[in-house]
Amino acid sequence: MTRDEIKDLILEIIEDIDEDAEFDGLDADAPLRDQLDLDSMDFLDIVMELRKRYKLQIPEEEYPELATLTSCVNYLEPKLKDA
Amino acid sequence: MSDLSARERFVITGVGLTAPGGANDLPEFRRRLLGGVSGISTIDLRYMGKAPAGICAFEETRYRKKKENKRGTRAGCIGVYCAGEALADAGIDFSGYARAKTGVYIGLTEHGTVETENEVYNISQFDYNVDYWTHHHNPRTVLNNPAGEITMNLGITGPHYTVGAACAAGNAALIQGVQMLKLGEVDLALCGGISECVGSFGIFASFKAQGALAEHPDPTKASRPLDRERNGIVISEGGCVFTLERLDRALARGAKIYAEIAGYAMNSDARDFVLPYGPRQSECMRLALERAGMEPGDITIINTHATGTLQGDIEECKAVREVFGECPGTWTNNTKSSIGHAMGAAGVLELAGNLSSFTDNMIHPTINLDNLDPDCALPGLVAGTARKVDRVNAVLNNSFGMVGINSVIIVKRFVAN
């Protein structure tokens, strides 16, 4: 997957969690949690969805890598390069 | 009870409900019940196939976002809707009541069955690898879940919990609300019952295995308590939440008063897992009457619990006949014939369905009663069409449940001293 595709994937998963999520003006380098109505359980939903779709096992200590949209892409790019 | 002070009297001032077939407020529910309209349709369940069932369709996002509905449970979704509607109906915005002195008491027949079945199905798609088991499972299945979802939605910081009392649970939670008001633990009680049972194939399958799941080619005719052709229960979802207040507080804010709690009782059969026991049910009715300071003839409407099972209906009818004998001014009806068995919500939904009798002096009919079982013959049975009476003074509401639990609530027309 390309970086843009990964970004779209993350936004699609977030939209699935909260279809009212507003992505206009989203700062890719700022924490998603500060900009969207997301809490720790929602991040676990993102982790679960990646596991279900791509069999990705994200260890708990690496959850902080999902904090921003850019960090998500950076973290997932090598893992999803063949996806 | 009329000599009690207004501090010791408790009144229902708001009703929020969703009933099978699309009745999502009391006036619509009443209209359908008086018209003898069935709310039963057909459900198609995983593993089970088709069965008659009572399904609710209400505005799920009226009081919270879709996101919260997805995270929470169906019971929570129903509860939030009913609580929001009850408060709106009562005109309570927490300017006069403290959220810390508000209690939420919700009756449940069971909880967690739907969520667990869904999750087992979910991991079956992943070769039963529990890594795919959802992190939402525990907060969804803790037994306080539906009541807790209501408090989160409304910012209520007083106590909340659910009352597990099989199919007597709605009444039991209403009784709990009265008791907490009596104790002064809370100033306002949101109490009622909820059922999300139609989401569980296991609940259907268990009744079927027991020979107690209703079958009929026409789902609207499947729920037929007291009828010779009855063959079991129609499982329904639904919810009903009342706002319950002390009379003095209700009067002070000029609240609309639906009814006053007159008396209540609960007891246990202490006999059998599933078979009901008429003698204990009649003891329960007598105890409620005694606490209400009433004689059997003071009751205008007996709303029966009868679910459409062969033995259950007969047991209750024996108990009612034993207590009420020939009371010429007492009438009986059955709400499940219209909405099926809403389990934890049954007691309160059925009570709600009869509350308007105090204003319209009508008794809603028992429907699908084409051929009365002689063993279920009750004096004053209102069947087929609604009956107009001179004045409805008191309603006695029966709700009984598995493992031998009985509950009776009596509400009466509010009359100021």
Coordinates of C-alpha atoms in Angstrom, one line a residue:
Chain A
M1 CA 0.0 0.0 0.0
T2 CA 1.1 3.5 -0.7
R3 CA 1.3 6.2 2.0
D4 CA -1.8 7.8 0.7
E5 CA -3.6 4.4 0.7
I6 CA -2.6 3.8 4.3
K7 CA -3.8 7.3 5.2
D8 CA -7.2 6.6 3.5
L9 CA -7.4 3.2 5.3
I10 CA -7.0 4.8 8.7
L11 CA -9.5 7.5 7.9
E12 CA -11.9 4.8 6.6
I13 CA -11.6 2.8 9.8
I14 CA -12.1 5.9 11.9
E15 CA -15.2 6.8 9.9
D16 CA -16.5 3.3 10.5
I17 CA -16.1 3.9 14.2
D18 CA -17.7 7.3 14.1
E19 CA -19.5 8.3 10.9
D20 CA -19.8 11.8 12.2
A21 CA -16.0 12.3 12.3
E22 CA -15.0 15.5 10.6
F23 CA -11.7 15.2 8.7
D24 CA -11.7 18.7 7.2
G25 CA -8.7 20.6 8.6
L26 CA -7.3 17.5 10.3
D27 CA -3.6 18.1 11.2
A28 CA -1.8 14.9 10.2
D29 CA 1.0 15.7 12.7
A30 CA -1.2 16.4 15.7
P31 CA -2.7 13.7 17.9
L32 CA -5.9 12.2 16.4
R33 CA -7.4 12.0 19.8
D34 CA -7.1 15.8 20.3
Q35 CA -8.9 16.5 17.0
L36 CA -11.6 13.7 16.8
D37 CA -14.0 12.2 19.3
L38 CA -11.8 9.2 19.9
D39 CA -10.7 7.5 23.1
S40 CA -8.5 4.6 24.1
M41 CA -11.3 2.0 23.3
D42 CA -11.6 3.5 19.8
F43 CA -7.9 3.1 19.3
L44 CA -8.3 -0.6 20.2
D45 CA -11.0 -0.7 17.5
I46 CA -8.4 0.6 15.0
V47 CA -5.9 -2.1 16.2
M48 CA -8.6 -4.8 15.9
E49 CA -9.6 -3.7 12.5
L50 CA -6.0 -3.8 11.2
R51 CA -5.8 -7.3 12.7
K52 CA -8.9 -8.5 11.0
R53 CA -8.2 -7.0 7.7
Y54 CA -4.4 -7.6 7.4
K55 CA -3.6 -10.0 10.2
L56 CA -1.4 -7.3 11.7
Q57 CA -0.5 -7.9 15.3
I58 CA 0.4 -4.6 16.9
P59 CA 2.0 -5.1 20.3
E60 CA 0.6 -2.9 23.1
E61 CA 3.9 -1.0 23.5
E62 CA 3.6 0.1 19.9
Y63 CA 0.1 1.6 20.2
P64 CA 1.6 5.1 20.6
E65 CA 2.8 4.8 17.0
L66 CA -0.9 5.3 16.1
A67 CA -1.2 8.7 17.8
T68 CA -1.2 10.9 14.6
L69 CA -2.1 10.2 11.1
T70 CA 1.5 10.7 10.0
S71 CA 2.8 8.4 12.7
C72 CA 0.2 5.8 11.7
V73 CA 1.4 5.9 8.1
N74 CA 5.1 5.8 9.1
Y75 CA 4.5 2.8 11.3
L76 CA 2.2 0.9 9.0
E77 CA 4.1 1.6 5.7
P78 CA 6.6 -1.2 6.1
K79 CA 4.0 -3.6 7.5
L80 CA 1.6 -3.1 4.7
K81 CA 4.0 -2.7 1.8
D82 CA 2.8 -6.0 0.3
A83 CA -0.8 -5.5 1.2
Chain B
M1 CA -52.7 5.2 52.0
S2 CA -54.6 8.4 51.6
D3 CA -53.6 9.5 55.0
L4 CA -50.0 9.5 54.1
S5 CA -48.3 12.8 53.7
A6 CA -47.2 13.9 50.3
R7 CA -43.6 13.1 51.3
E8 CA -44.6 9.4 51.7
R9 CA -46.5 9.1 48.4
F10 CA -44.9 8.4 45.1
V11 CA -46.1 9.1 41.7
I12 CA -45.3 8.3 38.0
T13 CA -44.8 11.6 36.2
G14 CA -43.1 10.6 33.0
V15 CA -43.2 7.7 30.6
G16 CA -40.6 6.9 27.9
L17 CA -41.1 3.7 25.9
T18 CA -40.5 1.8 22.8
A19 CA -42.8 -1.1 22.1
P20 CA -42.8 -3.7 19.3
G21 CA -44.4 -2.7 16.1
G22 CA -43.4 1.0 16.2
A23 CA -45.1 2.5 19.2
N24 CA -42.5 4.9 20.5
D25 CA -44.4 7.0 22.9
L26 CA -47.3 6.4 25.2
P27 CA -50.1 8.0 23.1
E28 CA -49.2 5.9 20.1
F29 CA -48.8 2.8 22.3
R30 CA -52.2 3.4 23.8
R31 CA -53.8 4.0 20.4
R32 CA -52.5 0.7 19.2
L33 CA -53.5 -1.3 22.3
L34 CA -57.0 0.2 22.3
G35 CA -57.3 -0.6 18.6
G36 CA -56.3 -4.2 19.1
V37 CA -53.3 -3.8 16.8
S38 CA -50.6 -6.5 17.0
G39 CA -47.0 -5.3 17.1
I40 CA -45.6 -8.8 16.2
S41 CA -43.8 -9.5 13.0
T42 CA -41.2 -12.2 11.9
I43 CA -37.5 -12.3 12.7
D44 CA -34.9 -14.4 10.9
L45 CA -32.2 -15.4 13.3
R46 CA -28.8 -17.0 12.9
Y47 CA -29.1 -20.7 13.4
M48 CA -32.8 -20.5 14.3
G49 CA -34.4 -19.4 11.1
K50 CA -37.8 -17.6 11.2
A51 CA -39.9 -17.0 14.3
P52 CA -42.6 -14.6 15.3
A53 CA -41.1 -11.7 17.4
G54 CA -41.7 -8.3 18.7
I55 CA -39.2 -5.8 17.1
C56 CA -38.9 -2.1 17.9
A57 CA -38.1 0.6 15.4
F58 CA -37.4 4.0 17.1
E59 CA -35.2 6.9 16.5
E60 CA -32.0 5.5 17.9
T61 CA -30.0 8.7 17.5
R62 CA -32.5 11.0 19.1
Y63 CA -30.5 11.1 22.4
R64 CA -27.0 9.9 21.5
K65 CA -24.7 9.5 18.5
K66 CA -24.5 6.5 16.3
K67 CA -21.0 6.0 17.6
E68 CA -22.3 5.4 21.1
N69 CA -24.9 3.0 19.9
K70 CA -22.3 1.0 18.1
R71 CA -20.1 0.9 21.2
G72 CA -22.8 0.1 23.6
T73 CA -25.5 -2.5 23.6
R74 CA -29.0 -2.7 22.1
A75 CA -30.3 -2.7 25.7
G76 CA -28.3 0.5 26.3
C77 CA -29.6 2.1 23.1
I78 CA -33.2 1.2 24.1
G79 CA -32.6 2.5 27.7
V80 CA -31.1 5.8 26.6
Y81 CA -34.1 6.4 24.3
C82 CA -36.6 5.5 27.0
A83 CA -34.9 7.5 29.7
G84 CA -34.6 10.6 27.4
E85 CA -38.3 10.3 26.5
A86 CA -39.4 9.9 30.1
L87 CA -37.5 13.0 31.2
A88 CA -38.9 15.0 28.3
D89 CA -42.4 13.7 29.0
A90 CA -42.0 14.6 32.7
G91 CA -40.5 18.0 31.9
I92 CA -37.5 17.3 34.0
D93 CA -34.3 19.1 32.9
F94 CA -32.4 18.7 36.2
S95 CA -32.8 22.3 37.2
G96 CA -35.0 21.2 40.1
Y97 CA -33.4 17.8 40.7
A98 CA -29.7 17.1 41.4
R99 CA -28.2 14.5 39.1
A100 CA -26.3 13.2 42.2
K101 CA -29.7 12.5 43.9
T102 CA -31.1 10.7 40.9
G103 CA -31.1 6.9 40.7
V104 CA -31.4 4.7 37.7
Y105 CA -32.9 1.2 38.3
I106 CA -33.5 -1.0 35.3
G107 CA -35.0 -4.4 35.3
L108 CA -33.5 -7.1 33.1
T109 CA -34.5 -10.7 32.5
E110 CA -31.0 -11.4 31.4
H111 CA -28.1 -9.4 29.9
G112 CA -25.0 -10.3 27.9
T113 CA -26.5 -13.2 26.0
V114 CA -26.8 -11.3 22.8
E115 CA -23.3 -9.8 23.1
T116 CA -21.7 -13.1 23.9
E117 CA -23.4 -15.0 21.1
N118 CA -22.4 -12.2 18.6
E119 CA -18.8 -12.4 19.8
V120 CA -18.6 -16.2 19.6
Y121 CA -20.0 -15.9 16.0
N122 CA -17.4 -13.1 15.3
I123 CA -14.4 -15.3 16.4
S124 CA -15.9 -18.2 14.5
Q125 CA -15.0 -16.2 11.4
F126 CA -11.4 -16.3 12.6
D127 CA -11.0 -19.9 13.4
Y128 CA -12.0 -19.2 17.0
N129 CA -8.8 -17.3 17.6
V130 CA -9.6 -15.2 20.8
D131 CA -7.2 -12.5 19.6
Y132 CA -10.3 -11.3 17.6
W133 CA -12.5 -11.2 20.7
T134 CA -13.6 -7.6 21.2
H135 CA -12.3 -5.4 23.9
H136 CA -15.9 -4.1 24.2
H137 CA -17.2 -7.4 25.5
N138 CA -16.8 -6.7 29.3
P139 CA -18.3 -3.2 29.4
R140 CA -21.1 -4.4 27.2
T141 CA -21.9 -7.4 29.4
V142 CA -21.5 -6.2 32.9
L143 CA -24.9 -6.5 34.4
N144 CA -25.3 -2.8 35.1
N145 CA -24.7 -2.0 31.5
P146 CA -28.0 -0.6 30.3
A147 CA -28.5 1.5 33.5
G148 CA -24.9 2.7 33.2
E149 CA -25.3 3.7 29.6
I150 CA -28.3 5.8 30.7
T151 CA -26.2 7.6 33.4
M152 CA -23.4 8.3 31.0
N153 CA -25.8 9.7 28.5
L154 CA -27.5 12.0 31.0
G155 CA -24.6 12.8 33.3
I156 CA -26.5 11.2 36.2
T157 CA -24.1 10.7 39.1
G158 CA -26.5 9.1 41.6
P159 CA -26.7 5.3 41.9
H160 CA -27.4 3.0 39.0
Y161 CA -27.8 -0.7 38.7
T162 CA -30.0 -3.3 37.2
V163 CA -32.4 -5.6 38.9
G164 CA -32.3 -9.2 37.6
A165 CA -35.6 -10.7 38.2
A166 CA -36.5 -12.8 35.1
C167 CA -39.7 -11.6 33.6
A168 CA -40.7 -9.9 36.9
A169 CA -37.8 -7.5 36.4
G170 CA -39.6 -4.4 35.2
N171 CA -41.9 -4.5 38.2
A172 CA -39.0 -5.3 40.5
A173 CA -37.1 -2.2 39.2
L174 CA -40.1 0.0 39.7
I175 CA -40.4 -1.3 43.2
Q176 CA -36.7 -0.7 43.8
G177 CA -37.3 2.9 42.7
V178 CA -40.1 3.4 45.2
Q179 CA -38.0 1.9 47.9
M180 CA -35.0 4.1 47.2
L181 CA -37.3 7.2 47.2
K182 CA -38.8 6.0 50.5
L183 CA -35.4 5.7 52.0
G184 CA -34.4 9.1 50.8
E185 CA -31.5 7.7 48.9
V186 CA -32.6 9.6 45.8
D187 CA -35.1 12.3 45.0
L188 CA -35.8 11.2 41.5
A189 CA -35.9 7.6 40.2
L190 CA -35.7 6.6 36.6
C191 CA -36.9 3.1 36.7
G192 CA -38.2 0.6 34.3
G193 CA -37.2 -2.4 32.3
I194 CA -35.5 -3.3 29.0
S195 CA -35.4 -6.3 26.7
E196 CA -32.9 -6.9 23.9
C197 CA -33.8 -10.6 23.8
V198 CA -34.7 -10.8 20.1
G199 CA -31.0 -10.5 19.3
S200 CA -30.3 -13.9 20.9
F201 CA -30.9 -17.1 19.0
G202 CA -30.3 -19.0 22.2
I203 CA -33.2 -17.5 24.0
F204 CA -35.5 -18.5 21.1
A205 CA -33.9 -22.0 20.9
S206 CA -34.2 -22.5 24.6
F207 CA -38.0 -21.7 24.6
K208 CA -38.3 -23.9 21.6
A209 CA -36.5 -26.8 23.3
Q210 CA -38.9 -26.3 26.2
G211 CA -41.9 -26.5 23.9
A212 CA -42.8 -23.0 24.8
L213 CA -42.0 -20.9 21.7
A214 CA -45.1 -19.7 19.9
E215 CA -45.6 -20.8 16.3
H216 CA -48.2 -19.5 13.9
P217 CA -48.3 -18.9 10.1
D218 CA -49.5 -15.4 10.8
P219 CA -47.1 -13.7 13.3
T220 CA -49.7 -11.2 14.4
K221 CA -51.8 -14.1 15.7
A222 CA -48.9 -16.0 17.4
S223 CA -49.2 -14.3 20.8
R224 CA -52.5 -15.6 22.1
P225 CA -52.6 -15.9 25.9
L226 CA -55.6 -17.6 27.4
D227 CA -56.7 -18.9 24.0
R228 CA -57.2 -22.7 23.4
E229 CA -54.8 -22.6 20.5
R230 CA -52.0 -20.9 22.3
N231 CA -48.7 -22.7 21.9
G232 CA -46.1 -20.6 23.6
I233 CA -44.3 -17.3 24.0
V234 CA -43.6 -14.6 21.4
I235 CA -40.3 -13.1 22.3
S236 CA -40.1 -9.3 22.1
E237 CA -37.6 -6.5 22.7
G238 CA -38.7 -3.2 24.1
G239 CA -38.2 -0.8 26.9
C240 CA -40.1 1.5 29.3
V241 CA -38.7 3.9 31.8
F242 CA -40.8 5.9 34.3
T243 CA -39.8 9.0 36.2
L244 CA -40.9 8.4 39.7
E245 CA -41.1 11.3 42.2
R246 CA -42.3 12.0 45.7
L247 CA -45.7 13.5 45.5
D248 CA -44.8 16.8 47.2
R249 CA -41.9 17.4 44.8
A250 CA -44.1 16.5 41.8
L251 CA -46.9 18.9 43.0
A252 CA -44.4 21.7 43.8
R253 CA -43.2 21.7 40.2
G254 CA -46.7 21.3 38.7
A255 CA -46.0 17.9 37.2
K256 CA -48.5 15.9 35.2
I257 CA -49.3 12.8 37.3
Y258 CA -50.1 9.6 35.6
A259 CA -50.7 7.5 38.6
E260 CA -49.8 7.0 42.2
I261 CA -48.0 3.9 43.5
A262 CA -50.6 2.2 45.8
G263 CA -48.9 -1.1 46.8
Y264 CA -46.5 -3.7 45.7
A265 CA -45.3 -7.1 46.6
M266 CA -42.7 -9.7 45.6
N267 CA -42.3 -13.3 46.6
S268 CA -40.8 -16.6 45.5
D269 CA -42.3 -20.0 44.6
A270 CA -39.3 -21.9 46.0
R271 CA -40.3 -24.9 43.9
D272 CA -39.4 -25.2 40.2
F273 CA -37.0 -23.7 37.6
V274 CA -39.7 -23.0 35.1
L275 CA -43.2 -23.9 36.2
P276 CA -45.2 -21.1 37.8
Y277 CA -47.2 -21.7 40.9
G278 CA -50.6 -20.1 41.3
P279 CA -50.9 -20.3 45.1
R280 CA -47.8 -18.2 45.5
Q281 CA -49.0 -15.8 42.9
S282 CA -52.3 -15.3 44.7
E283 CA -50.3 -14.7 48.0
C284 CA -48.3 -12.0 46.1
M285 CA -51.5 -10.3 44.9
R286 CA -53.0 -10.4 48.4
L287 CA -49.9 -8.9 49.9
A288 CA -49.9 -6.1 47.4
L289 CA -53.6 -5.4 48.1
E290 CA -52.9 -5.5 51.8
R291 CA -50.1 -3.0 51.5
A292 CA -52.2 -0.8 49.3
G293 CA -55.0 -0.9 52.0
M294 CA -57.3 -2.2 49.3
E295 CA -59.9 -5.0 48.9
P296 CA -59.9 -7.0 45.7
G297 CA -63.0 -5.2 44.6
D298 CA -61.1 -1.9 44.7
I299 CA -59.1 -3.0 41.6
T300 CA -60.6 -1.9 38.3
I301 CA -58.1 -3.6 36.0
I302 CA -56.1 -6.7 36.5
N303 CA -53.4 -6.7 33.8
T304 CA -52.4 -10.4 33.6
H305 CA -48.9 -11.7 33.1
A306 CA -50.1 -14.6 30.9
T307 CA -47.6 -15.3 28.3
G308 CA -49.3 -17.9 26.1
T309 CA -47.9 -21.0 27.6
L310 CA -50.2 -23.8 28.4
Q311 CA -49.6 -24.2 32.1
G312 CA -48.5 -20.7 33.0
D313 CA -51.7 -19.1 31.8
I314 CA -53.8 -21.6 33.7
E315 CA -51.9 -21.1 36.9
E316 CA -52.3 -17.4 36.8
C317 CA -56.0 -17.6 36.1
K318 CA -56.5 -19.9 39.0
A319 CA -54.6 -17.4 41.2
V320 CA -56.6 -14.5 39.9
R321 CA -59.9 -16.3 40.4
E322 CA -58.9 -17.3 43.9
V323 CA -58.2 -13.7 44.9
F324 CA -60.8 -11.8 43.0
G325 CA -63.7 -14.3 42.8
E326 CA -66.6 -12.4 41.6
C327 CA -65.8 -8.7 41.8
P328 CA -68.3 -7.1 39.5
G329 CA -66.3 -3.9 39.0
T330 CA -63.0 -5.6 38.2
W331 CA -61.9 -6.3 34.7
T332 CA -59.0 -8.3 33.3
N333 CA -56.9 -7.9 30.2
N334 CA -53.6 -9.0 28.7
T335 CA -51.1 -6.8 26.9
K336 CA -48.8 -9.6 25.7
S337 CA -51.4 -10.6 23.2
S338 CA -50.6 -7.3 21.3
I339 CA -46.8 -7.0 22.0
G340 CA -45.6 -10.4 22.8
H341 CA -43.4 -11.0 25.9
A342 CA -41.0 -8.1 26.3
M343 CA -39.2 -10.0 29.1
G344 CA -37.5 -7.5 31.4
A345 CA -39.6 -4.7 30.0
A346 CA -42.8 -6.6 30.2
G347 CA -44.0 -5.5 33.6
V348 CA -43.5 -1.8 33.0
L349 CA -44.5 -1.7 29.3
E350 CA -47.7 -3.5 30.3
L351 CA -48.3 -1.1 33.2
A352 CA -47.6 1.8 30.8
G353 CA -50.1 0.4 28.4
N354 CA -52.8 0.6 31.1
L355 CA -51.8 4.0 32.7
S356 CA -53.9 6.0 30.3
S357 CA -57.0 4.2 31.7
F358 CA -57.1 6.8 34.4
T359 CA -57.7 9.5 31.9
D360 CA -59.7 7.7 29.1
N361 CA -61.5 5.2 31.3
M362 CA -61.0 2.6 28.7
I363 CA -59.7 -1.0 29.1
H364 CA -57.6 -2.2 26.3
P365 CA -58.5 -5.6 25.0
T366 CA -56.8 -8.9 25.0
I367 CA -56.5 -9.8 21.3
N368 CA -56.2 -13.2 19.5
L369 CA -58.6 -14.6 22.0
D370 CA -60.8 -16.4 19.5
N371 CA -61.5 -19.5 21.6
L372 CA -61.2 -19.0 25.3
D373 CA -59.6 -21.9 27.2
P374 CA -62.2 -22.7 29.8
D375 CA -59.4 -23.1 32.3
C376 CA -58.5 -19.5 31.6
A377 CA -61.9 -18.1 32.0
L378 CA -61.7 -14.9 34.1
P379 CA -64.4 -12.7 35.4
G380 CA -64.6 -9.4 33.5
L381 CA -62.2 -10.6 30.8
V382 CA -61.9 -7.8 28.1
A383 CA -61.4 -9.5 24.8
G384 CA -61.5 -8.4 21.2
T385 CA -62.5 -4.8 21.6
A386 CA -61.7 -2.1 24.2
R387 CA -64.3 -1.5 26.9
K388 CA -65.4 1.8 28.3
V389 CA -66.1 1.9 32.0
D390 CA -67.4 4.7 34.3
R391 CA -64.1 5.2 36.1
V392 CA -60.8 3.4 36.5
N393 CA -59.6 3.7 40.0
A394 CA -56.8 1.2 40.3
V395 CA -54.7 -1.1 38.1
L396 CA -53.1 -4.3 39.4
N397 CA -50.1 -5.4 37.3
N398 CA -48.9 -9.0 37.5
S399 CA -45.4 -10.0 36.4
F400 CA -44.0 -13.4 37.1
G401 CA -40.7 -15.1 36.1
M402 CA -38.6 -18.2 35.9
V403 CA -37.0 -19.8 38.9
G404 CA -40.2 -18.8 40.8
I405 CA -40.3 -15.1 41.1
N406 CA -43.5 -13.1 41.4
S407 CA -44.2 -9.4 41.4
V408 CA -47.4 -7.4 41.7
I409 CA -47.7 -3.6 41.5
I410 CA -50.9 -1.7 42.2
V411 CA -51.2 1.9 40.9
K412 CA -54.2 4.1 41.5
R413 CA -55.7 7.2 40.1
F414 CA -54.1 10.2 41.7
V415 CA -56.5 12.1 44.0
A416 CA -55.2 15.1 45.9
N417 CA -56.0 15.1 49.6

